Structure formats: C-alpha cells, structure tokens
Amino acid sequence: MKYLVFDTETTGLRTKDEVIQFSGLLLDDKCKLLRLFSFYCDTLVDIHPEAERTHGLSKTRVHELSKGRFFEEQFYAVPHLQECTKMKDITWVGYNVPFDIRLINQTLMNNGYSAVDFGRKVNTLSNTGVCNFDVHQAVRAYYNRGIAISLSNAVEKYCDTPMSTIVAQYKKLLRYTGFEGNANLHDSLFDTFLTYKLLEQIW
C-alpha cells in the first residue's frame, strides 16, 4: 500500500473553479517519504477575490509560476504522479480531502479530461485497493470532540512536534529535494507537509 498526501490551492469554491497549485508527498506503508510533487497551474478562470486573499496568488503570479502550463497538462505529465493514478493499492490522503478531490476532477472534466478514481472513502489507514482518507475528519472525530478545526490549529494542538521544528524540517526537505516554497499557510506544499505531520501523529 502507498499513501499520497496531497493538497490544492484553487481559484475558488464554485463549480467552474480550477486548481492553481497541486502538491503531494508519496509515502510507503511505514509512512516513509518516497517522492515529492509540487507545481503551479495556469488557468483561464478568474481567481475569486476571497480565494486570492487566502492564498495570495493572483492570476498574473500564477501565470508566471506555472510558465503558462495548465493543471490538466501537468497532472498526467509529472514523472511518477501518473503512476499513482493507476496504482491498485493507494490511499489518497488530505485535510478536507473531499474538497481537493472535487476540484481536481472538476478541473480535469471542465477541460475535457477524464476524472481520477480516488476510490472509496475510508476511516482507517489499513486498507487495500484505491481509497481516500480525510485527516480532518479523523482529527475532528477522535481528537477534537466532533468539532471542526483548521489545519494549523490541529497541528499546534495535537502534534507532539512544535510548529517551529516542523517549519525547520520543511525547509530542510525543500533544500534536499530542490523544490522552492515558503512556510506559509495556504501554500499547498506547506499544507501538504503539515497534513503529513498530522498523519504521522495518528498513524
């Protein structure tokens, strides 16, 4: 079994909105990091002002960072990422994962591509086949008395590792892999790493 922890940033929440940043960490069955994926995506959809205030990505900035490449071009072209969509035993993991799944497939289908099979929703990590697991739901149900909690608050409250140490680990990962990024909330790569740290906690 492999696990792909992933996150997106998008143009908004509407049915026409699209992914403008995708990041993922591929893990083995011991929660060991195997690969890192991260890219920005150009879009013809206007970025909703509230979404831009959240992630700080303007349409001009997204165009620059993506070098004009759209999500549907990159998702199936990034080495090893396409393999993840064909694996028979993989769990897709995210924080509020139904939203990310919807926006990925919405972006693909709105541009004439087939949807990705994210499998069945599961409540544990010991499964076979193609599955998806929502860390937010798990934290909410088993740690936070059924109350919704933001990713950053969940990390601060329930991770044994202090946020300052997590940020240092994240920066070390960037140096090691050669990826660029900032330790900013609502950057999909940093949010993916925070989700990974929460996953380690509940593994």
PDB file of C-alpha atoms in Angstrom:
ATOM      1  CA  MET A   1       0.000   0.000   0.000  1.00  0.00           C
ATOM      2  CA  LYS A   2       1.172   3.510  -0.852  1.00  0.00           C
ATOM      3  CA  TYR A   3      -0.205   6.782   0.517  1.00  0.00           C
ATOM      4  CA  LEU A   4      -0.326  10.081  -1.366  1.00  0.00           C
ATOM      5  CA  VAL A   5      -0.790  13.046   0.964  1.00  0.00           C
ATOM      6  CA  PHE A   6      -1.905  15.979  -1.180  1.00  0.00           C
ATOM      7  CA  ASP A   7      -3.365  19.462  -1.166  1.00  0.00           C
ATOM      8  CA  THR A   8      -4.528  22.059  -3.681  1.00  0.00           C
ATOM      9  CA  GLU A   9      -4.990  25.789  -3.966  1.00  0.00           C
ATOM     10  CA  THR A  10      -7.790  26.881  -6.251  1.00  0.00           C
ATOM     11  CA  THR A  11      -9.460  29.821  -7.955  1.00  0.00           C
ATOM     12  CA  GLY A  12     -12.399  29.478  -5.569  1.00  0.00           C
ATOM     13  CA  LEU A  13     -15.223  27.209  -4.488  1.00  0.00           C
ATOM     14  CA  ARG A  14     -17.576  27.437  -7.470  1.00  0.00           C
ATOM     15  CA  THR A  15     -18.430  24.714  -9.995  1.00  0.00           C
ATOM     16  CA  LYS A  16     -16.273  26.406 -12.642  1.00  0.00           C
ATOM     17  CA  ASP A  17     -13.246  26.904 -10.369  1.00  0.00           C
ATOM     18  CA  GLU A  18      -9.923  25.197 -11.001  1.00  0.00           C
ATOM     19  CA  VAL A  19      -6.742  24.037  -9.312  1.00  0.00           C
ATOM     20  CA  ILE A  20      -3.876  26.537  -9.468  1.00  0.00           C
ATOM     21  CA  GLN A  21      -1.406  24.696  -7.217  1.00  0.00           C
ATOM     22  CA  PHE A  22      -1.019  20.985  -6.516  1.00  0.00           C
ATOM     23  CA  SER A  23       1.374  19.323  -4.088  1.00  0.00           C
ATOM     24  CA  GLY A  24       1.788  15.750  -2.919  1.00  0.00           C
ATOM     25  CA  LEU A  25       4.006  13.533  -0.786  1.00  0.00           C
ATOM     26  CA  LEU A  26       4.110   9.854  -1.721  1.00  0.00           C
ATOM     27  CA  LEU A  27       4.654   7.577   1.297  1.00  0.00           C
ATOM     28  CA  ASP A  28       5.281   3.878   1.728  1.00  0.00           C
ATOM     29  CA  ASP A  29       3.400   1.658   4.179  1.00  0.00           C
ATOM     30  CA  LYS A  30       5.710   2.767   7.011  1.00  0.00           C
ATOM     31  CA  CYS A  31       4.942   6.468   6.448  1.00  0.00           C
ATOM     32  CA  LYS A  32       8.391   6.958   4.871  1.00  0.00           C
ATOM     33  CA  LEU A  33       8.610   9.711   2.276  1.00  0.00           C
ATOM     34  CA  LEU A  34       9.308   8.387  -1.225  1.00  0.00           C
ATOM     35  CA  ARG A  35       8.618  11.299  -3.574  1.00  0.00           C
ATOM     36  CA  LEU A  36       7.530  14.923  -3.577  1.00  0.00           C
ATOM     37  CA  PHE A  37       5.321  16.553  -6.222  1.00  0.00           C
ATOM     38  CA  SER A  38       4.524  20.253  -6.478  1.00  0.00           C
ATOM     39  CA  PHE A  39       3.562  22.575  -9.313  1.00  0.00           C
ATOM     40  CA  TYR A  40       1.567  25.702 -10.100  1.00  0.00           C
ATOM     41  CA  CYS A  41      -1.111  25.724 -12.785  1.00  0.00           C
ATOM     42  CA  ASP A  42      -2.243  28.424 -15.182  1.00  0.00           C
ATOM     43  CA  THR A  43      -5.969  28.945 -15.625  1.00  0.00           C
ATOM     44  CA  LEU A  44      -8.461  30.847 -17.743  1.00  0.00           C
ATOM     45  CA  VAL A  45     -10.806  31.122 -14.746  1.00  0.00           C
ATOM     46  CA  ASP A  46     -10.755  34.330 -12.738  1.00  0.00           C
ATOM     47  CA  ILE A  47      -9.491  33.907  -9.194  1.00  0.00           C
ATOM     48  CA  HIS A  48     -12.212  34.797  -6.705  1.00  0.00           C
ATOM     49  CA  PRO A  49     -11.110  37.750  -4.520  1.00  0.00           C
ATOM     50  CA  GLU A  50     -11.666  35.792  -1.305  1.00  0.00           C
ATOM     51  CA  ALA A  51      -9.555  32.909  -2.609  1.00  0.00           C
ATOM     52  CA  GLU A  52      -6.769  35.316  -3.580  1.00  0.00           C
ATOM     53  CA  ARG A  53      -6.846  36.854  -0.104  1.00  0.00           C
ATOM     54  CA  THR A  54      -6.488  33.367   1.358  1.00  0.00           C
ATOM     55  CA  HIS A  55      -3.566  32.016  -0.686  1.00  0.00           C
ATOM     56  CA  GLY A  56      -2.111  35.274  -2.025  1.00  0.00           C
ATOM     57  CA  LEU A  57      -1.953  34.028  -5.625  1.00  0.00           C
ATOM     58  CA  SER A  58      -3.029  36.478  -8.311  1.00  0.00           C
ATOM     59  CA  LYS A  59      -3.742  35.378 -11.857  1.00  0.00           C
ATOM     60  CA  THR A  60      -0.588  37.130 -13.054  1.00  0.00           C
ATOM     61  CA  ARG A  61       1.531  35.435 -10.393  1.00  0.00           C
ATOM     62  CA  VAL A  62       0.056  32.018 -11.175  1.00  0.00           C
ATOM     63  CA  HIS A  63       0.826  32.522 -14.867  1.00  0.00           C
ATOM     64  CA  GLU A  64       4.437  33.380 -14.008  1.00  0.00           C
ATOM     65  CA  LEU A  65       4.918  30.483 -11.582  1.00  0.00           C
ATOM     66  CA  SER A  66       3.286  27.930 -13.891  1.00  0.00           C
ATOM     67  CA  LYS A  67       5.111  29.206 -17.002  1.00  0.00           C
ATOM     68  CA  GLY A  68       1.738  29.071 -18.744  1.00  0.00           C
ATOM     69  CA  ARG A  69       1.170  25.357 -18.112  1.00  0.00           C
ATOM     70  CA  PHE A  70      -2.344  24.277 -17.122  1.00  0.00           C
ATOM     71  CA  PHE A  71      -3.254  21.700 -14.468  1.00  0.00           C
ATOM     72  CA  GLU A  72      -4.530  19.150 -16.966  1.00  0.00           C
ATOM     73  CA  GLU A  73      -1.248  19.350 -18.883  1.00  0.00           C
ATOM     74  CA  GLN A  74       0.900  18.766 -15.827  1.00  0.00           C
ATOM     75  CA  PHE A  75      -1.067  16.303 -13.699  1.00  0.00           C
ATOM     76  CA  TYR A  76      -0.557  13.495 -16.196  1.00  0.00           C
ATOM     77  CA  ALA A  77       2.938  14.580 -17.235  1.00  0.00           C
ATOM     78  CA  VAL A  78       4.775  14.855 -13.907  1.00  0.00           C
ATOM     79  CA  PRO A  79       7.060  11.801 -13.565  1.00  0.00           C
ATOM     80  CA  HIS A  80       5.633   9.130 -11.222  1.00  0.00           C
ATOM     81  CA  LEU A  81       2.454  11.112 -10.462  1.00  0.00           C
ATOM     82  CA  GLN A  82       0.555   9.452 -13.296  1.00  0.00           C
ATOM     83  CA  GLU A  83       1.639   6.101 -11.865  1.00  0.00           C
ATOM     84  CA  CYS A  84      -0.185   6.982  -8.647  1.00  0.00           C
ATOM     85  CA  THR A  85      -3.469   7.304 -10.558  1.00  0.00           C
ATOM     86  CA  LYS A  86      -3.032   3.738 -11.832  1.00  0.00           C
ATOM     87  CA  MET A  87      -1.936   2.023  -8.610  1.00  0.00           C
ATOM     88  CA  LYS A  88      -4.176  -0.778  -7.369  1.00  0.00           C
ATOM     89  CA  ASP A  89      -3.321  -0.182  -3.693  1.00  0.00           C
ATOM     90  CA  ILE A  90      -3.128   3.508  -2.829  1.00  0.00           C
ATOM     91  CA  THR A  91      -4.824   5.771  -0.313  1.00  0.00           C
ATOM     92  CA  TRP A  92      -5.187   9.447  -1.204  1.00  0.00           C
ATOM     93  CA  VAL A  93      -4.870  11.483   1.991  1.00  0.00           C
ATOM     94  CA  GLY A  94      -5.784  15.114   2.586  1.00  0.00           C
ATOM     95  CA  TYR A  95      -7.116  17.614   5.069  1.00  0.00           C
ATOM     96  CA  ASN A  96     -10.740  18.090   3.991  1.00  0.00           C
ATOM     97  CA  VAL A  97      -9.958  15.710   1.149  1.00  0.00           C
ATOM     98  CA  PRO A  98     -13.456  15.779  -0.459  1.00  0.00           C
ATOM     99  CA  PHE A  99     -12.832  19.401  -1.500  1.00  0.00           C
ATOM    100  CA  ASP A 100      -9.481  18.636  -3.127  1.00  0.00           C
ATOM    101  CA  ILE A 101     -10.904  15.593  -4.910  1.00  0.00           C
ATOM    102  CA  ARG A 102     -13.818  17.642  -6.245  1.00  0.00           C
ATOM    103  CA  LEU A 103     -11.621  20.459  -7.510  1.00  0.00           C
ATOM    104  CA  ILE A 104      -9.109  18.135  -9.180  1.00  0.00           C
ATOM    105  CA  ASN A 105     -11.801  16.238 -11.055  1.00  0.00           C
ATOM    106  CA  GLN A 106     -13.747  19.398 -11.757  1.00  0.00           C
ATOM    107  CA  THR A 107     -10.653  20.968 -13.354  1.00  0.00           C
ATOM    108  CA  LEU A 108      -9.994  17.862 -15.441  1.00  0.00           C
ATOM    109  CA  MET A 109     -13.577  17.353 -16.602  1.00  0.00           C
ATOM    110  CA  ASN A 110     -14.170  21.051 -17.332  1.00  0.00           C
ATOM    111  CA  ASN A 111     -11.245  20.819 -19.737  1.00  0.00           C
ATOM    112  CA  GLY A 112     -12.243  17.608 -21.476  1.00  0.00           C
ATOM    113  CA  TYR A 113     -10.268  15.083 -19.425  1.00  0.00           C
ATOM    114  CA  SER A 114     -11.491  12.038 -17.523  1.00  0.00           C
ATOM    115  CA  ALA A 115     -11.912  12.164 -13.764  1.00  0.00           C
ATOM    116  CA  VAL A 116      -9.412  10.430 -11.489  1.00  0.00           C
ATOM    117  CA  ASP A 117     -10.641   7.471  -9.455  1.00  0.00           C
ATOM    118  CA  PHE A 118      -9.890   8.384  -5.852  1.00  0.00           C
ATOM    119  CA  GLY A 119     -11.553   5.203  -4.642  1.00  0.00           C
ATOM    120  CA  ARG A 120     -13.786   4.679  -1.672  1.00  0.00           C
ATOM    121  CA  LYS A 121     -13.848   6.793   1.464  1.00  0.00           C
ATOM    122  CA  VAL A 122     -12.255   5.028   4.445  1.00  0.00           C
ATOM    123  CA  ASN A 123     -11.933   5.802   8.150  1.00  0.00           C
ATOM    124  CA  THR A 124      -8.736   3.834   8.803  1.00  0.00           C
ATOM    125  CA  LEU A 125      -5.345   3.576   7.119  1.00  0.00           C
ATOM    126  CA  SER A 126      -5.214  -0.225   6.949  1.00  0.00           C
ATOM    127  CA  ASN A 127      -6.970  -0.941   3.665  1.00  0.00           C
ATOM    128  CA  THR A 128      -6.443  -2.457   0.253  1.00  0.00           C
ATOM    129  CA  GLY A 129      -7.475  -1.078  -3.109  1.00  0.00           C
ATOM    130  CA  VAL A 130      -7.929   2.558  -4.043  1.00  0.00           C
ATOM    131  CA  CYS A 131      -9.155   4.668  -1.111  1.00  0.00           C
ATOM    132  CA  ASN A 132      -9.287   8.204   0.216  1.00  0.00           C
ATOM    133  CA  PHE A 133      -8.794   9.220   3.841  1.00  0.00           C
ATOM    134  CA  ASP A 134      -9.697  12.602   5.359  1.00  0.00           C
ATOM    135  CA  VAL A 135      -7.273  13.614   8.124  1.00  0.00           C
ATOM    136  CA  HIS A 136      -9.573  16.484   9.106  1.00  0.00           C
ATOM    137  CA  GLN A 137     -12.446  14.117   9.750  1.00  0.00           C
ATOM    138  CA  ALA A 138     -10.201  11.802  11.769  1.00  0.00           C
ATOM    139  CA  VAL A 139      -8.829  14.629  13.910  1.00  0.00           C
ATOM    140  CA  ARG A 140     -12.309  16.069  14.366  1.00  0.00           C
ATOM    141  CA  ALA A 141     -13.824  12.719  15.378  1.00  0.00           C
ATOM    142  CA  TYR A 142     -11.085  11.209  17.520  1.00  0.00           C
ATOM    143  CA  TYR A 143      -9.290  14.227  18.978  1.00  0.00           C
ATOM    144  CA  ASN A 144     -11.470  17.329  18.819  1.00  0.00           C
ATOM    145  CA  ARG A 145     -14.831  16.108  20.177  1.00  0.00           C
ATOM    146  CA  GLY A 146     -16.515  16.292  16.783  1.00  0.00           C
ATOM    147  CA  ILE A 147     -15.715  19.973  16.328  1.00  0.00           C
ATOM    148  CA  ALA A 148     -14.202  21.227  13.058  1.00  0.00           C
ATOM    149  CA  ILE A 149     -10.655  22.568  13.380  1.00  0.00           C
ATOM    150  CA  SER A 150      -8.300  24.267  10.940  1.00  0.00           C
ATOM    151  CA  LEU A 151      -5.163  22.509   9.761  1.00  0.00           C
ATOM    152  CA  SER A 152      -2.798  24.906  11.515  1.00  0.00           C
ATOM    153  CA  ASN A 153      -4.735  24.725  14.788  1.00  0.00           C
ATOM    154  CA  ALA A 154      -4.813  20.941  14.612  1.00  0.00           C
ATOM    155  CA  VAL A 155      -1.038  20.815  14.157  1.00  0.00           C
ATOM    156  CA  GLU A 156      -0.464  23.247  17.012  1.00  0.00           C
ATOM    157  CA  LYS A 157      -2.849  21.394  19.300  1.00  0.00           C
ATOM    158  CA  TYR A 158      -2.244  17.734  18.530  1.00  0.00           C
ATOM    159  CA  CYS A 159       1.249  17.311  17.068  1.00  0.00           C
ATOM    160  CA  ASP A 160       3.981  16.460  19.567  1.00  0.00           C
ATOM    161  CA  THR A 161       6.448  18.345  17.372  1.00  0.00           C
ATOM    162  CA  PRO A 162       6.395  22.168  17.829  1.00  0.00           C
ATOM    163  CA  MET A 163       5.483  24.250  14.770  1.00  0.00           C
ATOM    164  CA  SER A 164       8.957  25.864  14.763  1.00  0.00           C
ATOM    165  CA  THR A 165      10.542  22.411  14.433  1.00  0.00           C
ATOM    166  CA  ILE A 166       8.071  21.418  11.713  1.00  0.00           C
ATOM    167  CA  VAL A 167       8.970  24.556   9.755  1.00  0.00           C
ATOM    168  CA  ALA A 168      12.681  23.720  10.105  1.00  0.00           C
ATOM    169  CA  GLN A 169      12.004  20.161   8.884  1.00  0.00           C
ATOM    170  CA  TYR A 170      10.032  21.534   5.941  1.00  0.00           C
ATOM    171  CA  LYS A 171      12.828  23.891   4.924  1.00  0.00           C
ATOM    172  CA  LYS A 172      15.316  21.008   5.160  1.00  0.00           C
ATOM    173  CA  LEU A 173      13.068  18.949   2.870  1.00  0.00           C
ATOM    174  CA  LEU A 174      12.994  21.787   0.334  1.00  0.00           C
ATOM    175  CA  ARG A 175      16.785  22.044   0.367  1.00  0.00           C
ATOM    176  CA  TYR A 176      17.143  18.290  -0.034  1.00  0.00           C
ATOM    177  CA  THR A 177      14.665  17.981  -2.911  1.00  0.00           C
ATOM    178  CA  GLY A 178      15.490  21.252  -4.658  1.00  0.00           C
ATOM    179  CA  PHE A 179      11.897  22.457  -4.569  1.00  0.00           C
ATOM    180  CA  GLU A 180      11.088  26.081  -3.866  1.00  0.00           C
ATOM    181  CA  GLY A 181       8.488  27.032  -1.327  1.00  0.00           C
ATOM    182  CA  ASN A 182       7.542  29.132   1.655  1.00  0.00           C
ATOM    183  CA  ALA A 183       6.397  28.043   5.083  1.00  0.00           C
ATOM    184  CA  ASN A 184       3.106  29.865   4.591  1.00  0.00           C
ATOM    185  CA  LEU A 185      -0.314  28.505   5.386  1.00  0.00           C
ATOM    186  CA  HIS A 186      -2.434  28.046   2.260  1.00  0.00           C
ATOM    187  CA  ASP A 187       0.617  27.223   0.187  1.00  0.00           C
ATOM    188  CA  SER A 188      -0.305  23.712  -0.961  1.00  0.00           C
ATOM    189  CA  LEU A 189       3.174  22.278  -0.443  1.00  0.00           C
ATOM    190  CA  PHE A 190       3.432  23.550   3.136  1.00  0.00           C
ATOM    191  CA  ASP A 191      -0.144  22.485   3.892  1.00  0.00           C
ATOM    192  CA  THR A 192       0.653  19.037   2.487  1.00  0.00           C
ATOM    193  CA  PHE A 193       3.645  18.808   4.813  1.00  0.00           C
ATOM    194  CA  LEU A 194       1.503  19.845   7.800  1.00  0.00           C
ATOM    195  CA  THR A 195      -1.036  17.178   6.874  1.00  0.00           C
ATOM    196  CA  TYR A 196       1.803  14.655   6.682  1.00  0.00           C
ATOM    197  CA  LYS A 197       2.934  15.604  10.201  1.00  0.00           C
ATOM    198  CA  LEU A 198      -0.611  15.113  11.487  1.00  0.00           C
ATOM    199  CA  LEU A 199      -0.784  11.784   9.690  1.00  0.00           C
ATOM    200  CA  GLU A 200       2.425  10.680  11.443  1.00  0.00           C
ATOM    201  CA  GLN A 201       0.743  11.545  14.736  1.00  0.00           C
ATOM    202  CA  ILE A 202      -2.322   9.391  14.123  1.00  0.00           C
ATOM    203  CA  TRP A 203      -0.599   6.595  12.149  1.00  0.00           C
TER     204      TRP A 203
END
